[in-house]
Structures are given as C-alpha cells and as structure tokens.
Coordinates of C-alpha atoms and ligand atoms in Angstrom, one line a residue:
X232 CA -35.7 127.3 28.3
X233 CA -35.9 124.6 30.9
X234 CA -39.3 123.7 32.4
X235 CA -37.9 123.5 35.9
X236 CA -36.7 127.2 35.6
X237 CA -40.1 128.5 34.6
X238 CA -43.3 129.2 36.5
X239 CA -45.7 126.7 35.0
X240 CA -48.5 125.3 37.0
X241 CA -51.0 123.1 35.4
X242 CA -54.2 122.1 37.2
X243 CA -56.0 118.8 37.2
X244 CA -59.3 120.1 38.5
X245 CA -61.6 122.3 36.5
X246 CA -62.2 125.8 37.9
X247 CA -65.6 126.0 39.4
X248 CA -66.7 129.2 37.6
X249 CA -65.6 128.1 34.2
X250 CA -68.6 127.3 31.9
X251 CA -66.9 127.0 28.5
X252 CA -64.0 124.9 27.3
X253 CA -61.6 127.7 26.5
X254 CA -62.0 129.2 30.0
X255 CA -61.4 125.8 31.7
X256 CA -58.3 125.2 29.5
X257 CA -56.9 128.7 30.0
X258 CA -56.8 128.2 33.7
X259 CA -55.9 124.5 33.7
X260 CA -53.0 125.0 31.4
X261 CA -51.8 127.7 33.8
X262 CA -51.9 130.5 31.2
X263 CA -53.7 132.9 33.6
X264 CA -54.7 132.9 37.2
X265 CA -57.9 134.6 38.5
X266 CA -57.3 137.5 40.9
X267 CA -60.9 138.3 41.4
X268 CA -64.1 138.1 39.3
X269 CA -63.3 139.4 35.8
X270 CA -59.7 140.1 36.7
X271 CA -56.8 137.9 35.7
X272 CA -53.0 137.8 36.0
X273 CA -51.2 136.5 32.9
X274 CA -48.7 133.9 34.0
X275 CA -45.5 133.4 31.9
X276 CA -47.1 131.0 29.4
X277 CA -50.1 133.2 28.9
X278 CA -47.9 136.3 28.7
X279 CA -45.9 134.7 25.9
X280 CA -49.0 134.1 23.8
X281 CA -50.4 137.5 24.6
X282 CA -47.2 139.1 23.4
X283 CA -47.2 137.1 20.2
X284 CA -50.7 138.2 19.4
X285 CA -49.8 141.8 20.2
X286 CA -46.8 141.5 17.9
X287 CA -48.9 140.3 15.0
X288 CA -51.4 143.1 15.6
X289 CA -48.6 145.6 15.8
X290 CA -46.9 144.3 12.6
X291 CA -50.1 144.5 10.6
X292 CA -51.0 147.9 11.9
X293 CA -47.6 149.2 11.1
X294 CA -47.7 147.5 7.7
X295 CA -51.0 149.4 6.9
X296 CA -49.4 152.7 7.8
X297 CA -50.9 153.2 11.2
X298 CA -48.6 154.7 13.9
X299 CA -48.3 153.4 17.4
X300 CA -48.6 155.7 20.4
X301 CA -49.8 155.1 24.0
X302 CA -52.3 157.3 25.8
X303 CA -53.1 157.2 29.5
X304 CA -55.6 154.8 30.9
X305 CA -56.7 157.5 33.4
X306 CA -58.8 159.8 31.3
X307 CA -60.1 163.2 32.6
X308 CA -63.9 163.6 32.8
X309 CA -63.8 166.8 30.8
X310 CA -63.0 164.9 27.6
X311 CA -66.0 162.6 28.1
X312 CA -68.2 165.6 28.9
X313 CA -67.3 167.2 25.6
X314 CA -69.1 164.4 23.7
X315 CA -71.8 163.9 26.4
X316 CA -70.5 160.4 27.0
X317 CA -69.6 161.0 30.7
X318 CA -73.4 160.5 31.3
X319 CA -74.2 158.2 28.4
X320 CA -71.7 155.6 29.4
X321 CA -73.6 155.0 32.7
X322 CA -72.5 152.3 35.0
X323 CA -70.3 150.6 32.5
X324 CA -67.5 153.1 33.1
X325 CA -65.2 153.0 36.2
X326 CA -64.9 156.4 37.7
X327 CA -62.7 157.9 40.3
X328 CA -61.4 161.2 41.6
X329 CA -57.9 162.5 42.5
X330 CA -57.1 164.2 45.8
X331 CA -58.1 167.5 44.2
X332 CA -61.5 166.0 43.5
X333 CA -61.0 166.1 39.7
X334 CA -63.0 163.3 38.1
X335 CA -61.5 160.6 35.9
X336 CA -62.5 157.5 34.1
X337 CA -60.5 154.3 33.6
X338 CA -60.7 154.2 29.8
X339 CA -63.3 151.8 28.5
X340 CA -62.2 153.0 25.0
X341 CA -60.4 156.1 23.8
X342 CA -62.3 158.1 21.1
X343 CA -62.3 161.2 23.2
X344 CA -58.6 161.1 24.1
X345 CA -57.5 160.4 20.6
X346 CA -59.7 163.1 19.0
X347 CA -58.4 165.6 21.5
X348 CA -54.8 164.5 20.7
X349 CA -55.4 164.7 16.9
X350 CA -56.9 168.2 17.3
X351 CA -53.7 169.3 19.0
X352 CA -51.3 167.9 16.4
X353 CA -53.1 167.9 13.1
X354 CA -54.1 171.1 11.4
X355 CA -53.2 171.0 7.7
X356 CA -54.5 168.8 4.9
X357 CA -50.8 168.1 4.2
X358 CA -50.7 166.0 7.3
X359 CA -53.7 163.8 6.5
X360 CA -54.7 161.0 6.4
X361 CA -53.4 159.7 9.7
X362 CA -54.2 156.5 11.6
X363 CA -52.9 156.2 15.2
X364 CA -53.3 153.3 17.4
X365 CA -52.4 151.9 20.9
X366 CA -52.4 148.5 22.6
X367 CA -53.6 149.4 26.0
X368 CA -55.6 148.0 28.9
X369 CA -59.3 148.9 28.9
X370 CA -61.7 148.8 31.8
X371 CA -65.4 148.1 31.7
X372 CA -67.7 147.4 34.6
X373 CA -69.6 144.7 32.7
X374 CA -73.0 143.7 34.1
X375 CA -71.9 140.0 33.8
X376 CA -68.2 139.5 33.6
X377 CA -67.8 135.8 32.6
X378 CA -66.1 133.3 30.4
X379 CA -62.7 134.2 31.6
X380 CA -60.9 136.6 29.3
X381 CA -63.9 136.8 27.0
X382 CA -65.8 139.3 29.1
X383 CA -63.6 140.7 31.8
X384 CA -63.5 143.9 33.7
X385 CA -59.9 144.7 32.5
X386 CA -58.8 143.6 29.1
X387 CA -56.2 144.3 26.5
X388 CA -57.5 146.1 23.4
X389 CA -55.8 147.5 20.3
X390 CA -57.7 150.6 19.4
X391 CA -57.0 152.6 16.3
X392 CA -58.4 155.9 15.1
X393 CA -58.3 157.3 11.6
X394 CA -58.5 161.0 10.6
X395 CA -59.3 161.9 7.0
X396 CA -60.1 164.9 4.9
X397 CA -63.2 163.6 3.3
X398 CA -65.6 160.7 2.9
X399 CA -63.5 159.0 0.2
X400 CA -60.5 159.1 2.4
X401 CA -62.4 157.8 5.4
X402 CA -63.7 155.0 3.2
X403 CA -60.2 154.1 2.2
X404 CA -59.0 154.1 5.8
X405 CA -61.9 151.9 6.8
X406 CA -61.1 149.2 4.2
X407 CA -57.4 149.4 4.9
X408 CA -58.1 148.5 8.6
X409 CA -60.7 145.9 7.5
X410 CA -58.0 144.1 5.4
X411 CA -55.5 144.5 8.2
X412 CA -57.9 142.7 10.5
X413 CA -58.3 139.9 8.0
X414 CA -54.5 139.4 8.0
X415 CA -54.3 139.7 11.8
X416 CA -56.8 137.0 12.5
X417 CA -55.5 134.7 9.8
X418 CA -51.9 135.0 11.1
X419 CA -53.3 134.1 14.6
X420 CA -54.6 130.9 13.1
X421 CA -58.1 132.1 13.6
X422 CA -61.1 131.8 11.3
X423 CA -62.8 135.1 11.9
X424 CA -65.6 136.2 9.6
X425 CA -66.6 139.8 9.0
X426 CA -70.3 140.4 9.7
X427 CA -72.4 143.5 9.3
X428 CA -73.2 145.1 12.6
X429 CA -75.3 147.8 14.0
X430 CA -74.0 151.3 14.0
X431 CA -75.5 152.0 17.5
X432 CA -75.7 155.8 18.1
X433 CA -74.2 156.3 14.7
X434 CA -77.3 155.0 13.0
X435 CA -76.7 153.5 9.6
X436 CA -73.0 154.1 9.7
X437 CA -70.9 151.3 8.1
X438 CA -69.4 148.9 10.6
X439 CA -68.3 145.3 10.6
X440 CA -67.6 143.0 13.5
X441 CA -65.1 140.1 13.1
X442 CA -66.5 137.0 14.7
X443 CA -65.1 133.6 15.6
X444 CA -67.9 131.2 15.0
X445 CA -68.3 129.0 18.1
X446 CA -71.2 127.6 20.1
X447 CA -69.9 129.4 23.1
X448 CA -70.3 132.8 21.3
X449 CA -72.5 135.4 23.0
X450 CA -73.7 137.0 19.7
X451 CA -76.2 135.5 17.3
X452 CA -75.3 135.9 13.6
X453 CA -77.7 135.5 10.6
X454 CA -75.8 133.6 8.0
X455 CA -76.7 132.9 4.3
X456 CA -74.6 130.0 2.9
X457 CA -75.8 130.8 -0.6
X458 CA -74.6 134.4 -1.0
X459 CA -72.4 135.0 2.0
X460 CA -74.6 137.5 3.7
X461 CA -73.6 137.6 7.4
X462 CA -75.0 140.1 10.0
X463 CA -75.2 140.3 13.7
X464 CA -78.8 139.5 14.8
X465 CA -79.0 143.0 16.2
X466 CA -79.1 144.4 12.7
X467 CA -79.8 141.3 10.5
X468 CA -82.6 141.9 8.0
X469 CA -84.8 139.5 6.2
X470 CA -86.8 139.6 3.0
X471 CA -90.3 140.2 4.2
X472 CA -93.4 139.6 2.2
X473 CA -96.6 141.5 3.1
X474 CA -99.4 139.2 4.4
X475 CA -102.1 139.9 1.7
X476 CA -104.8 138.0 3.7
X477 CA -108.4 137.8 2.4
X478 CA -110.7 140.3 4.0
X479 CA -112.4 139.0 7.1
X480 CA -115.7 139.3 9.0
X481 CA -116.1 142.2 11.4
X482 CA -114.0 141.9 14.5
X483 CA -115.4 140.4 17.7
X484 CA -114.5 140.3 21.3
X485 CA -113.7 137.0 23.0
X486 CA -113.2 136.3 26.6
X487 CA -109.7 134.9 27.3
X488 CA -109.5 134.9 31.1
X489 CA -106.0 134.3 32.6
X490 CA -104.4 133.9 29.2
X491 CA -101.7 136.5 29.0
X492 CA -98.9 135.2 26.9
X493 CA -99.4 134.4 23.2
X494 CA -98.7 130.7 24.0
X495 CA -101.4 130.7 26.7
X496 CA -104.1 132.4 24.5
X497 CA -103.1 130.2 21.5
X498 CA -103.5 127.1 23.6
X499 CA -106.8 128.4 25.0
X500 CA -108.2 129.1 21.6
X501 CA -106.6 126.1 19.9
X502 CA -104.7 128.2 17.3
X503 CA -101.1 128.6 16.2
X504 CA -99.2 131.6 17.7
X505 CA -98.8 132.9 14.1
X506 CA -102.6 133.6 14.0
X507 CA -102.0 136.3 16.7
X508 CA -100.5 139.7 16.7
X509 CA -98.2 140.4 19.6
X510 CA -98.5 144.0 20.8
X511 CA -96.0 145.6 23.1
X512 CA -95.8 149.1 24.5
X513 CA -92.4 150.7 24.4
X514 CA -91.2 154.1 25.6
X515 CA -89.1 155.8 23.0
X516 CA -87.5 159.0 24.2
X517 CA -90.2 159.5 26.7
X518 CA -93.2 158.7 24.4
X519 CA -95.3 155.5 24.3
X520 CA -95.2 153.6 21.1
X521 CA -97.1 150.3 20.4
X522 CA -95.2 147.7 18.4
X523 CA -97.0 144.9 16.7
X524 CA -95.3 141.7 15.5
X525 CA -96.6 138.3 14.5
X526 CA -97.3 136.1 17.5
X527 CA -94.4 133.8 16.8
X528 CA -91.8 136.5 16.5
X529 CA -89.8 138.8 18.8
X530 CA -89.2 142.5 18.5
X531 CA -85.7 143.6 17.5
X532 CA -85.2 146.6 19.7
X533 CA -82.1 147.8 17.8
X534 CA -84.1 147.9 14.5
X535 CA -87.0 149.5 16.3
X536 CA -84.8 152.2 17.7
X537 CA -83.3 152.9 14.3
X538 CA -86.7 152.9 12.6
X539 CA -88.1 155.4 15.2
X540 CA -85.0 157.5 15.1
X541 CA -85.0 157.3 18.9
X542 CA -82.1 157.6 21.3
X543 CA -83.6 155.4 24.0
X544 CA -86.1 152.6 23.6
X545 CA -87.3 150.4 26.5
X546 CA -90.4 148.4 27.4
X547 CA -93.0 150.5 29.2
X548 CA -93.7 149.7 32.8
X549 CA -97.2 148.4 33.9
X550 CA -98.5 151.8 34.8
X551 CA -97.6 153.3 31.4
X552 CA -99.1 150.3 29.6
X553 CA -102.4 150.7 31.5
X554 CA -102.6 154.4 30.8
X555 CA -101.7 154.1 27.1
X556 CA -104.0 151.2 26.3
X557 CA -106.6 150.8 29.1
X558 CA -105.5 147.2 29.8
X559 CA -102.6 145.4 31.5
X560 CA -99.8 143.8 29.4
X561 CA -101.1 140.6 27.8
X562 CA -104.4 142.2 26.7
X563 CA -103.2 145.2 24.7
X564 CA -103.7 145.6 20.9
X565 CA -103.6 148.0 18.0
X566 CA -107.4 148.4 17.8
X567 CA -108.5 151.6 19.6
X568 CA -106.0 151.9 22.5
X569 CA -106.9 154.4 25.2
X570 CA -104.2 156.9 24.1
X571 CA -105.5 158.0 20.7
X572 CA -102.2 159.9 20.0
X573 CA -99.9 157.0 20.6
X574 CA -98.0 155.9 17.6
X575 CA -98.5 152.4 16.4
X576 CA -96.0 150.6 14.3
X577 CA -95.9 147.0 13.0
X578 CA -93.7 144.5 11.3
X579 CA -93.8 144.6 7.5
X580 CA -95.1 141.0 7.5
X581 CA -98.3 142.2 9.1
X582 CA -99.1 144.6 6.2
X583 CA -102.4 143.3 4.7
X584 CA -102.9 140.9 7.7
X585 CA -106.5 140.1 8.3
X586 CA -108.4 137.5 10.4
X587 CA -105.9 137.9 13.2
X588 CA -106.3 137.9 16.9
X589 CA -105.1 140.9 19.0
X590 CA -105.5 142.0 22.6
X591 CA -108.8 143.9 23.2
X592 CA -107.3 146.7 25.4
X593 CA -109.6 145.3 28.1
X594 CA -108.3 142.9 30.7
X595 CA -109.4 139.3 30.1
X596 CA -110.4 139.8 26.4
X597 CA -109.0 139.5 22.9
X598 CA -110.4 140.5 19.6
X599 CA -110.7 138.1 16.7
X600 CA -111.2 138.7 13.0
X601 CA -109.0 141.8 13.0
X602 CA -108.0 143.3 9.8
X603 CA -105.1 145.7 10.4
X604 CA -105.9 147.9 7.4
X605 CA -109.6 148.2 8.3
X606 CA -109.5 148.2 12.1
X607 CA -106.4 150.1 13.1
X608 CA -104.8 153.5 12.3
X609 CA -101.6 151.9 11.0
X610 CA -100.5 153.7 7.8
X611 CA -98.0 152.5 5.2
X612 CA -95.2 154.4 6.8
X613 CA -95.8 152.6 10.1
X614 CA -94.7 149.2 8.7
X615 CA -91.0 148.2 8.7
X616 CA -88.8 145.1 9.2
X617 CA -88.9 145.1 13.1
X618 CA -88.4 141.5 14.2
X619 CA -85.4 139.3 15.1
X620 CA -84.4 137.1 12.3
X621 CA -85.0 133.4 12.8
X622 CA -83.4 130.3 11.2
X623 CA -85.1 129.7 7.8
X624 CA -85.9 133.3 7.2
X625 CA -85.2 134.6 3.7
X626 CA -81.9 136.3 3.1
X627 CA -82.4 140.0 2.3
X628 CA -80.0 139.8 -0.6
X629 CA -80.7 136.5 -2.4
X630 CA -83.8 135.1 -0.7
X631 CA -81.9 131.9 0.4
X632 CA -82.8 130.3 3.7
X633 CA -80.6 131.8 6.5
X634 CA -79.1 129.9 9.4
X635 CA -78.4 131.3 12.8
X636 CA -74.8 130.8 14.1
X637 CA -73.1 131.9 17.3
X638 CA -70.1 134.1 17.3
X639 CA -67.4 135.6 19.5
X640 CA -66.7 139.2 18.5
X641 CA -62.9 139.6 18.4
X642 CA -62.8 142.9 16.5
X643 CA -64.8 145.7 15.0
X644 CA -64.2 148.4 12.4
X645 CA -66.4 151.5 12.5
X646 CA -67.0 154.6 10.5
X647 CA -67.5 157.5 12.9
X648 CA -68.1 160.3 10.6
X649 CA -67.8 163.6 12.4
X650 CA -69.5 162.6 15.7
X651 CA -66.3 163.1 17.8
X652 CA -64.4 165.6 15.6
X653 CA -67.4 167.9 15.5
X654 CA -67.7 167.8 19.3
X655 CA -64.0 168.6 19.8
X656 CA -63.9 171.0 16.8
X657 CA -61.1 168.9 15.4
X658 CA -60.6 170.7 12.1
X659 CA -57.8 171.1 9.5
X660 CA -57.2 173.7 6.9
X661 CA -57.6 172.6 3.3
X662 CA -55.6 173.9 0.3
X663 CA -57.8 177.0 0.2
X664 CA -57.1 177.6 3.9
X665 CA -60.7 176.8 4.8
X666 CA -61.4 175.0 8.0
X667 CA -62.9 171.5 7.6
X668 CA -63.9 168.9 10.2
X669 CA -61.9 165.7 10.1
X670 CA -63.7 162.5 9.3
X671 CA -63.0 159.7 11.7
X672 CA -63.1 155.9 12.0
X673 CA -62.3 153.7 14.9
X674 CA -61.0 150.1 14.9
X675 CA -60.7 147.7 17.9
X676 CA -59.2 144.3 18.4
X677 CA -59.9 142.5 21.7
X678 CA -56.3 141.2 22.1
X679 CA -57.0 139.2 25.3
X680 CA -60.4 138.0 24.0
X681 CA -58.6 136.8 20.8
X682 CA -56.2 134.7 22.9
X683 CA -59.2 132.8 24.4
X684 CA -61.1 132.7 21.1
X685 CA -58.1 130.9 19.6
X686 CA -58.4 128.2 22.4
X687 CA -62.2 128.0 21.9
X688 CA -61.7 127.3 18.2
X689 CA -58.7 125.1 18.6
X690 CA -58.7 122.5 21.3
X691 CA -59.6 118.8 21.8
X692 CA -60.4 116.6 24.8
X693 CA -56.8 116.6 25.9
X694 CA -56.2 120.3 25.8
X695 CA -55.2 123.3 23.7
X696 CA -54.0 122.8 20.1
X697 CA -52.1 126.1 19.5
X698 CA -51.6 127.4 16.0
X699 CA -47.8 127.7 15.9
X700 CA -47.7 131.5 15.4
X701 CA -49.2 132.1 18.8
X702 CA -48.2 129.1 20.9
X703 CA -46.4 130.0 24.2
X704 CA -43.5 127.8 22.8
X705 CA -43.6 126.2 19.4
X706 CA -41.8 123.1 20.6
X707 CA -41.6 121.0 23.8
X708 CA -38.6 118.6 24.1
X709 CA -39.7 115.8 26.5
X710 CA -36.5 114.8 28.2
X711 CA -37.5 111.5 29.7
X712 CA -34.2 110.7 31.6
X713 CA -33.0 114.1 32.9
X714 CA -30.5 112.4 35.2
X715 CA -28.7 110.6 32.4
X716 CA -26.1 113.0 31.2
X717 CA -25.8 111.6 27.6
X718 CA -29.6 111.8 27.1
X719 CA -29.7 115.3 28.7
X720 CA -27.0 116.4 26.3
X721 CA -29.0 115.2 23.3
X722 CA -32.0 117.3 24.5
X723 CA -29.7 120.3 25.0
X724 CA -28.2 120.0 21.6
X725 CA -31.7 119.9 20.0
X726 CA -32.7 122.9 22.1
X727 CA -29.7 124.9 20.9
X728 CA -30.2 123.8 17.3
X729 CA -33.8 124.9 17.4
X730 CA -33.0 128.2 19.0
X731 CA -30.3 128.8 16.4
X732 CA -33.2 128.6 13.8
X733 CA -35.2 131.1 15.8
X734 CA -37.7 128.5 17.0
X735 CA -38.8 128.9 20.6
X736 CA -38.5 125.7 22.6
X737 CA -39.0 124.5 26.2
X738 CA -37.2 121.4 27.5
X739 CA -39.3 119.5 30.0
X740 CA -36.5 118.4 32.3
X741 CA -38.8 117.5 35.2
X742 CA -38.3 114.2 37.1
X743 CA -41.8 113.1 36.3
X744 CA -43.3 110.0 34.8
X745 CA -43.6 110.2 30.9
X746 CA -47.4 110.0 31.2
X747 CA -47.5 113.1 33.4
X748 CA -45.2 115.0 31.1
X749 CA -47.1 114.0 27.9
X750 CA -50.4 115.0 29.6
X751 CA -49.1 118.4 30.5
X752 CA -47.7 118.9 27.0
X753 CA -51.1 118.0 25.4
X754 CA -52.9 120.2 27.9
X755 CA -50.8 123.3 27.2
X756 CA -50.8 122.4 23.5
X757 CA -47.3 123.0 22.2
X758 CA -47.5 122.5 18.4
X759 CA -44.6 120.0 18.2
X760 CA -43.3 117.5 20.7
X761 CA -39.9 115.9 20.5
X762 CA -39.3 112.9 22.8
X763 CA -35.8 112.3 23.9
X764 CA -35.2 109.2 26.0
X765 CA -32.5 106.6 26.7
X766 CA -34.7 103.8 25.2
X767 CA -35.5 105.7 22.1
X768 CA -31.9 106.7 21.5
X769 CA -30.8 103.2 21.9
X770 CA -33.3 102.2 19.2
X771 CA -32.1 104.8 16.8
X772 CA -33.5 108.2 17.5
X773 CA -35.9 110.8 18.9
X774 CA -39.6 110.8 18.3
X775 CA -41.3 113.8 16.7
X776 CA -45.1 114.4 16.8
X777 CA -47.4 117.2 15.9
X778 CA -50.0 118.1 18.5
X779 CA -52.8 118.0 16.0
X780 CA -51.9 114.5 14.7
X781 CA -53.3 111.2 15.9
X782 CA -51.5 109.7 18.9
X783 CA -49.8 106.9 17.0
X784 CA -48.5 109.1 14.2
X785 CA -44.9 109.8 15.0
X786 CA -41.6 110.1 13.2
X787 CA -38.4 108.7 14.5
X788 CA -35.3 110.7 13.4
X789 CA -31.7 110.8 14.3
X790 CA -31.0 113.5 17.0
X791 CA -28.9 115.5 14.5
X792 CA -31.8 115.7 12.1
X793 CA -34.4 116.7 14.7
X794 CA -34.2 120.4 14.4
X795 CA -34.5 120.4 10.6
X796 CA -37.5 118.0 10.8
X797 CA -39.2 120.3 13.4
X798 CA -38.5 123.3 11.3
X799 CA -40.0 121.6 8.3
X800 CA -43.2 120.7 10.3
X801 CA -43.6 124.3 11.6
Ligands
ATP1017 P1 -69.3 143.3 23.3 O1 -70.4 143.6 22.4 O2 -68.7 141.9 23.3 O3 -69.5 143.8 24.7 P2 -68.2 145.7 22.3 O4 -68.8 145.8 21.0 O5 -68.8 146.6 23.4 O6 -68.1 144.2 22.8 P3 -65.9 147.2 21.4 O7 -66.2 148.5 22.0 O8 -66.2 147.1 19.9 O9 -66.6 146.1 22.2 O10 -64.4 146.9 21.7 C1 -63.5 146.3 20.8 C2 -63.2 144.9 21.1 O11 -62.8 144.7 22.5 C3 -64.3 143.9 20.9 O12 -64.5 143.5 19.6 C4 -64.0 142.8 21.9 O13 -63.1 141.9 21.1 C5 -63.1 143.4 22.9 N1 -63.9 143.5 24.2 C6 -64.9 144.3 24.5 N2 -65.4 144.2 25.7 C7 -64.6 143.2 26.3 C8 -64.5 142.6 27.6 N3 -65.3 143.0 28.6 N4 -63.6 141.7 27.8 C9 -62.7 141.3 26.8 N5 -62.7 141.9 25.6 C10 -63.7 142.8 25.3
MG1018 MG1 -68.0 146.0 19.2

C-alpha cells in the first residue's frame, strides 16, 4: 500500500480535550477523529488496528468453543422489563421509540437479548453447554464520557454468554473464558492482570476484571506483591485487627464550635484523625443506617451495601440526618442518636475501641472518652470490614503490605447464576425430562478501549510503539527519493517481497523531507522501519530499524535481504 493512496492525516497540535497520552496520540496519529463528545470515527489506520484486535478476539473465542452470532443493537423494551432493568439502568441507557410508539434501547449490553435467544433455541441437556458471542457496538450515556475511546458513548464490545446445566458446568465455562482472555490480551501485546471484582447486584458472585495497569486508569486496585492478591478497590478487603483499647473514663461532652470535618475537629483538639470515629448516616433501601469508621478512613459503599444486603445505599440528605440523630452532619455519632431504632454499624477495626472522640448528636459538640462497647448499642454482628483499603494495609490472604495501583478495565468475566435465565424462564429438559433453569455467565471485552489501552501501555515521547500483532501496518518503507525510478523500484520490490510473506507494509512515497516522514512514522508507531534512499543504496543497502530500539541502532542490509531481515525481526 502506498501512503499517497491512503487517508492518513497526522496532527502536530494536541487536541484540546485530551488529558491522557493515549488519547492525544490516538488523535494525533490520525487513528480516529472526533465526531462529537464521546463519539469517534475510526479512520483507515485506526480501523486496521481495530480489525486486528477483533480478529484476535474472534480466534480465541472460536478456539475456546464459543460461537459467533450477531444480535440487533436496537433492543425492545419488553426484554429489559422482563428482568426489571428497563428501570434499573436509569439514565445510562439510550432510549427511543419507533413510529408505532414501541420503546427500544440502544443496547448497553445484551444479557436480556441473549437469554431470550437461548430460551428459544436451547431446550435439551443434549445441546448444553453453549457459549455464544458477538462483537457489536454498545451504547451508554456515560455521566462523563472522556479519555477518547476509554469511556465513550458508543464503543465496540465483544460480549459472550454461557449456558450450562449445573454449577460445575458454569464453573468450567467461566474458567474457559478467563483463560481465553489471558490469551487475547497477551496476543494484543498487553499486560493485563486479572483482579477480583465486585459482583454488583449478584452479590458474592465470582467475577474478575482484567486490568491494564497505568497511571491514567480510572480504577484503584489493591495489590499484594507478596502473594499476588489483586482486587478492585470496590471490593478489596484487608486483614483487620480489633482495636482492644484499654477501658476509659466516662464520656464527656466538649464544645467544638464550627469544627465539622474530622480534620477541623482534630486540628481544634490537637489530636490525630485516627483518635476520632467518623459517623455517617446512609439511607439503605429507604431506612437510615449510621456507619462508623476510624477518622482517617473512608466508607466503602460497595462493601457496605453488600454487608447490609441492600439494593440501594446513598448518603442521607441533611433533613434525614437531623431527624435521625438530632444534629447536623459533622456532629453526629453512635452514642444515643435521636432515632433509637436506627441500625448502627461499624468497621471491624473499631471493635473494642475506647477513648475515642465522636459527634455528640448536638450541633457544636463532640463526646470524648467514648468506649464503643460501653456507650453504644453496637453488637458483634454490627461490625464488619467496611472501609476502602489504603496503601500499607495488610493483605487479607498473607498479611503483607498492599500497594494501590491504577488500572484500566479492558475486560470482565462474570458468573450470573440464574438471575437472567430465571427471569426469562430459560429452562432445558434433563435426561429424566425434568425442567431445569440454565446457569449463565457473561464475558465482555472492551475492544475499542483495548485499542487505546495498548497505546497507553506502549508509547514514548515520539509516539505510539505498536506491538506488531495489532499495528495498523507492521512495516513502513520510507522511500526517500520517490521521483528517482531506480530507488522507487527497490522500495516496490521490498514491498512485494514483504507482502509475499504475508507481512502488511505501507510505502511512504510522499515528496516530503526525511525528517517529516520519520516523525510521522514514529508518531504512528509502525514496528519496523525500512529506509530506502539513493544515498544509502549507493553506500550499499537499506537501513532497517525497530521502533522500540534506540535511534542509532540500525542495520544496513542489501535490498534483496531486506524482507528476510524484517521477517526475522517481526
Ligand atoms: P466501567 O466500570 O469502566 O464503566 P463496566 O464494568 O461498566 O465498565 P462492562 O459492563 O463490564 O463495563 O463492559 C465490558 C467492557 O466494556 C469493560 O470491561 C470495558 O472494557 C468496556 N467498556 C465499558 N464501558 C465503556 C465505555 N463507556 N467506553 C469504552 N469501553 C467501555
Ligand atoms: Mg465491568
């Protein structure tokens, strides 16, 4: 392929809305063009890489026995109503109606559609297990679309769904997909690590997210170098010791005017935040709950929700806080709040805590010398691990000190149990002709997000450094003297020789200064560059260089040997 025949447009200037390197490079290298916020067109170079990633995904899915289908993006509301998700998805789902006023969603995912399909075609144990997948555009009305393809309104996802007879089968399907994901990301040249994630509505259900570790990642990950424990901060646990403080003097009210936050009261009293108990009022499924954590820690709402077994958990508004405690936020605490029925729960590290300072449930006052066992109605069952893990916390498995890393979620595998199959009554007949509900799993790869995650993980100051499996072209031949027929002929021969070996190559035949051409090649990031120029040929050959090598590291080879050398490098 000749450069002058392709639609490649690189940009010098950095797009104004790009905050992270991969987003800047994606646009500057001309892989995509922004159509509107969160919406991108894939230009020829971007499209080539997208197709290569899709192909890897497809091959690994097929290899693991999954079968490809494609389902409509436009999904009827009835399917979503069957599981109650028409309402539960809220503003994240794009909705529209046809001329007959039938409601539809632009699919943000496809559990409902696939379960309904499976119900229609699967009815006997003889047909199971089955894994079906599609590579299809998904739509989500994200609160904050940003970072280019990382969080867009329209994105390409591979979604797979497994249907099994029993829990053992579902387990097997889960690990089959898990291992397929390991191969997919490895083949894309990505280091993606599986981390334990939260099961969301599915509670304790087994699920792993695959993360590309990068500072630009939106997710926090608790990481134990010692034993390999890795978990999304949403669900990460820590080894918590009870406080076991010495008993303290009776508690006593102290005036703390204008000091509302822990930091303010701590500064006012000249004590460390850890001497305080932070008390927050939440509303869990309509009921107020007070949550107490050490003053230097934050509540993990996902863990809280799971511990309470609640569907919805959110901070209470001012009116509710006042009614439940008798004070405004900032002065509330677990000792005798106004609502004597309100449940109080606390982080396990506060069990046995004494001599602590808490809000007095009276504006402008705190209580000191509080013993939680003596002065509150917290019972053993009200203590649990409820805080967000911090760097240095003890690993729940080995006790080692954990680090906090940032990650980009590129895929997720998820055991669904019978949540969807039960709602759709997706059953099969077993060998005794009894009806049984199918057990499901779902498995997503963010194909377009993966494209950008590769750039985030693999770039330098000059541009992208593509792993060769997913580069738009594996090789660029820099033809420095396109108007000299003999030189152009050498470039053409190398192009043909590479193509004969199945290596995709682009010949930069533009009448531009070498500096401009090399800069573009580095920006786009072709894995191998072959320089063909009159001067070089006169001196004995063409110059071959890998993108990820130092600038001065080149090989000079005879034109006839170029294709073999390149193939060897790739
Ligand atoms: P996130 O937590 O990042 O919002 P998610 O957990 O909601 O993602 P899933 O429902 O698990 O996403 O979707 C499967 C995959 O699709 C994700 O692992 C991610 O790679 C990709 N993905 C999800 N939302 C987006 C988006 N807005 N833009 C691009 N890719 C996305
Ligand atoms: Mg996910």
